[in-house]
């Protein structure tokens, strides 16, 4: 991917995450920032398609039981490990929109490190 495309993608990822986190409608968000609504929707759709097509490696491990420790109820949390050593722990009942916005921001930050 060319540098310009990478910069554009990172910029729009940040804008989409900012809009989602703001709670504002796309129309209000774009008006306040001088953006075109149609361009925002186009980028949001494009980013969604790119992210949906990415492969995510998953490792499944069986839990080893220690004989000295009392049994503990298994956690229903999910740990998401990101590039660069970052990870997120997602508990049941999480807000999916908030998680998407956070992942978009972390992904945009990660591109600057590559």
Short mmCIF file of C-alpha atoms in Angstrom, two decimals:
data_model
loop_
_atom_site.label_atom_id
_atom_site.label_comp_id
_atom_site.label_asym_id
_atom_site.label_seq_id
_atom_site.Cartn_x
_atom_site.Cartn_y
_atom_site.Cartn_z
CA UNK A 1 0.00 0.00 0.00
CA UNK A 2 1.35 3.41 -0.91
CA UNK A 3 2.17 5.92 1.82
CA UNK A 4 -0.61 8.32 0.78
CA UNK A 5 -3.22 5.53 0.90
CA UNK A 6 -1.96 4.44 4.32
CA UNK A 7 -2.19 8.04 5.60
CA UNK A 8 -5.72 8.47 4.21
CA UNK A 9 -6.85 5.17 5.71
CA UNK A 10 -5.38 6.08 9.12
CA UNK A 11 -6.99 9.55 9.00
CA UNK A 12 -10.44 8.17 8.19
CA UNK A 13 -10.12 5.34 10.72
CA UNK A 14 -9.52 7.99 13.38
CA UNK A 15 -12.43 10.11 12.15
CA UNK A 16 -14.82 7.14 12.13
CA UNK A 17 -13.71 6.13 15.64
CA UNK A 18 -14.05 9.73 16.85
CA UNK A 19 -17.56 10.01 15.42
CA UNK A 20 -18.63 6.73 17.01
CA UNK A 21 -17.21 7.73 20.38
CA UNK A 22 -18.75 11.22 20.19
CA UNK A 23 -22.35 10.01 20.08
CA UNK A 24 -23.06 12.61 17.39
CA UNK A 25 -24.89 11.79 14.21
CA UNK A 26 -22.75 11.60 11.07
CA UNK A 27 -24.45 14.72 9.72
CA UNK A 28 -23.62 16.84 12.80
CA UNK A 29 -20.11 15.38 13.11
CA UNK A 30 -19.30 16.11 9.45
CA UNK A 31 -20.84 19.60 9.53
CA UNK A 32 -18.74 20.59 12.56
CA UNK A 33 -15.54 19.39 10.85
CA UNK A 34 -16.24 20.54 7.32
CA UNK A 35 -16.46 17.00 5.95
CA UNK A 36 -18.76 15.71 3.22
CA UNK A 37 -21.35 13.22 4.51
CA UNK A 38 -21.11 11.01 1.44
CA UNK A 39 -17.32 10.82 1.73
CA UNK A 40 -17.55 9.88 5.42
CA UNK A 41 -20.04 7.09 4.65
CA UNK A 42 -17.91 5.88 1.73
CA UNK A 43 -14.78 5.64 3.91
CA UNK A 44 -16.70 4.03 6.76
CA UNK A 45 -18.00 1.36 4.41
CA UNK A 46 -14.58 0.83 2.84
CA UNK A 47 -12.89 0.44 6.24
CA UNK A 48 -15.59 -1.99 7.39
CA UNK A 49 -15.03 -4.17 4.30
CA UNK A 50 -11.25 -4.15 4.74
CA UNK A 51 -11.51 -5.04 8.43
CA UNK A 52 -14.07 -7.79 7.79
CA UNK A 53 -11.72 -9.43 5.30
CA UNK A 54 -8.71 -9.61 7.61
CA UNK A 55 -7.62 -12.95 9.05
CA UNK A 56 -7.33 -13.16 12.80
CA UNK A 57 -5.25 -15.97 14.30
CA UNK A 58 -6.88 -17.69 17.24
CA UNK A 59 -5.13 -20.10 19.57
CA UNK A 60 -7.27 -22.41 21.68
CA UNK A 61 -5.67 -23.90 24.78
CA UNK A 62 -6.98 -26.39 27.26
CA UNK A 63 -6.79 -25.23 30.85
CA UNK A 64 -4.34 -27.08 33.10
CA UNK A 65 -5.72 -27.72 36.56
CA UNK A 66 -3.45 -27.28 39.53
CA UNK A 67 -4.14 -29.87 42.20
CA UNK A 68 -3.33 -27.46 45.05
CA UNK A 69 -5.74 -24.69 44.03
CA UNK A 70 -9.49 -24.88 44.49
CA UNK A 71 -11.44 -24.92 41.24
CA UNK A 72 -12.28 -21.45 39.95
CA UNK A 73 -15.28 -20.64 37.81
CA UNK A 74 -14.06 -20.11 34.25
CA UNK A 75 -14.05 -16.52 33.09
CA UNK A 76 -16.27 -15.62 30.19
CA UNK A 77 -13.97 -12.75 29.27
CA UNK A 78 -12.23 -12.66 25.89
CA UNK A 79 -8.67 -11.43 25.55
CA UNK A 80 -7.84 -9.73 22.26
CA UNK A 81 -4.11 -9.58 21.58
CA UNK A 82 -3.01 -6.85 19.20
CA UNK A 83 0.25 -6.17 17.40
CA UNK A 84 2.92 -4.45 19.43
CA UNK A 85 2.13 -6.38 22.61
CA UNK A 86 -1.17 -4.62 23.33
CA UNK A 87 -4.16 -6.59 24.52
CA UNK A 88 -7.74 -5.94 25.54
CA UNK A 89 -9.90 -8.00 27.89
CA UNK A 90 -13.56 -7.90 26.95
CA UNK A 91 -16.08 -8.92 29.59
CA UNK A 92 -19.61 -10.17 28.83
CA UNK A 93 -22.06 -7.34 28.23
CA UNK A 94 -19.53 -5.04 26.55
CA UNK A 95 -20.65 -2.23 24.27
CA UNK A 96 -19.76 -3.45 20.75
CA UNK A 97 -19.73 0.07 19.26
CA UNK A 98 -17.32 1.24 21.95
CA UNK A 99 -15.05 -1.76 21.31
CA UNK A 100 -15.03 -1.09 17.54
CA UNK A 101 -14.10 2.55 18.15
CA UNK A 102 -11.31 1.56 20.54
CA UNK A 103 -9.93 -1.04 18.13
CA UNK A 104 -9.97 1.49 15.28
CA UNK A 105 -8.00 3.97 17.37
CA UNK A 106 -5.50 1.33 18.48
CA UNK A 107 -5.15 0.10 14.90
CA UNK A 108 -4.47 3.65 13.69
CA UNK A 109 -1.86 4.11 16.43
CA UNK A 110 -0.25 0.79 15.48
CA UNK A 111 0.22 1.87 11.85
CA UNK A 112 2.44 4.74 12.99
CA UNK A 113 4.77 2.25 14.68
CA UNK A 114 5.22 0.01 11.65
#
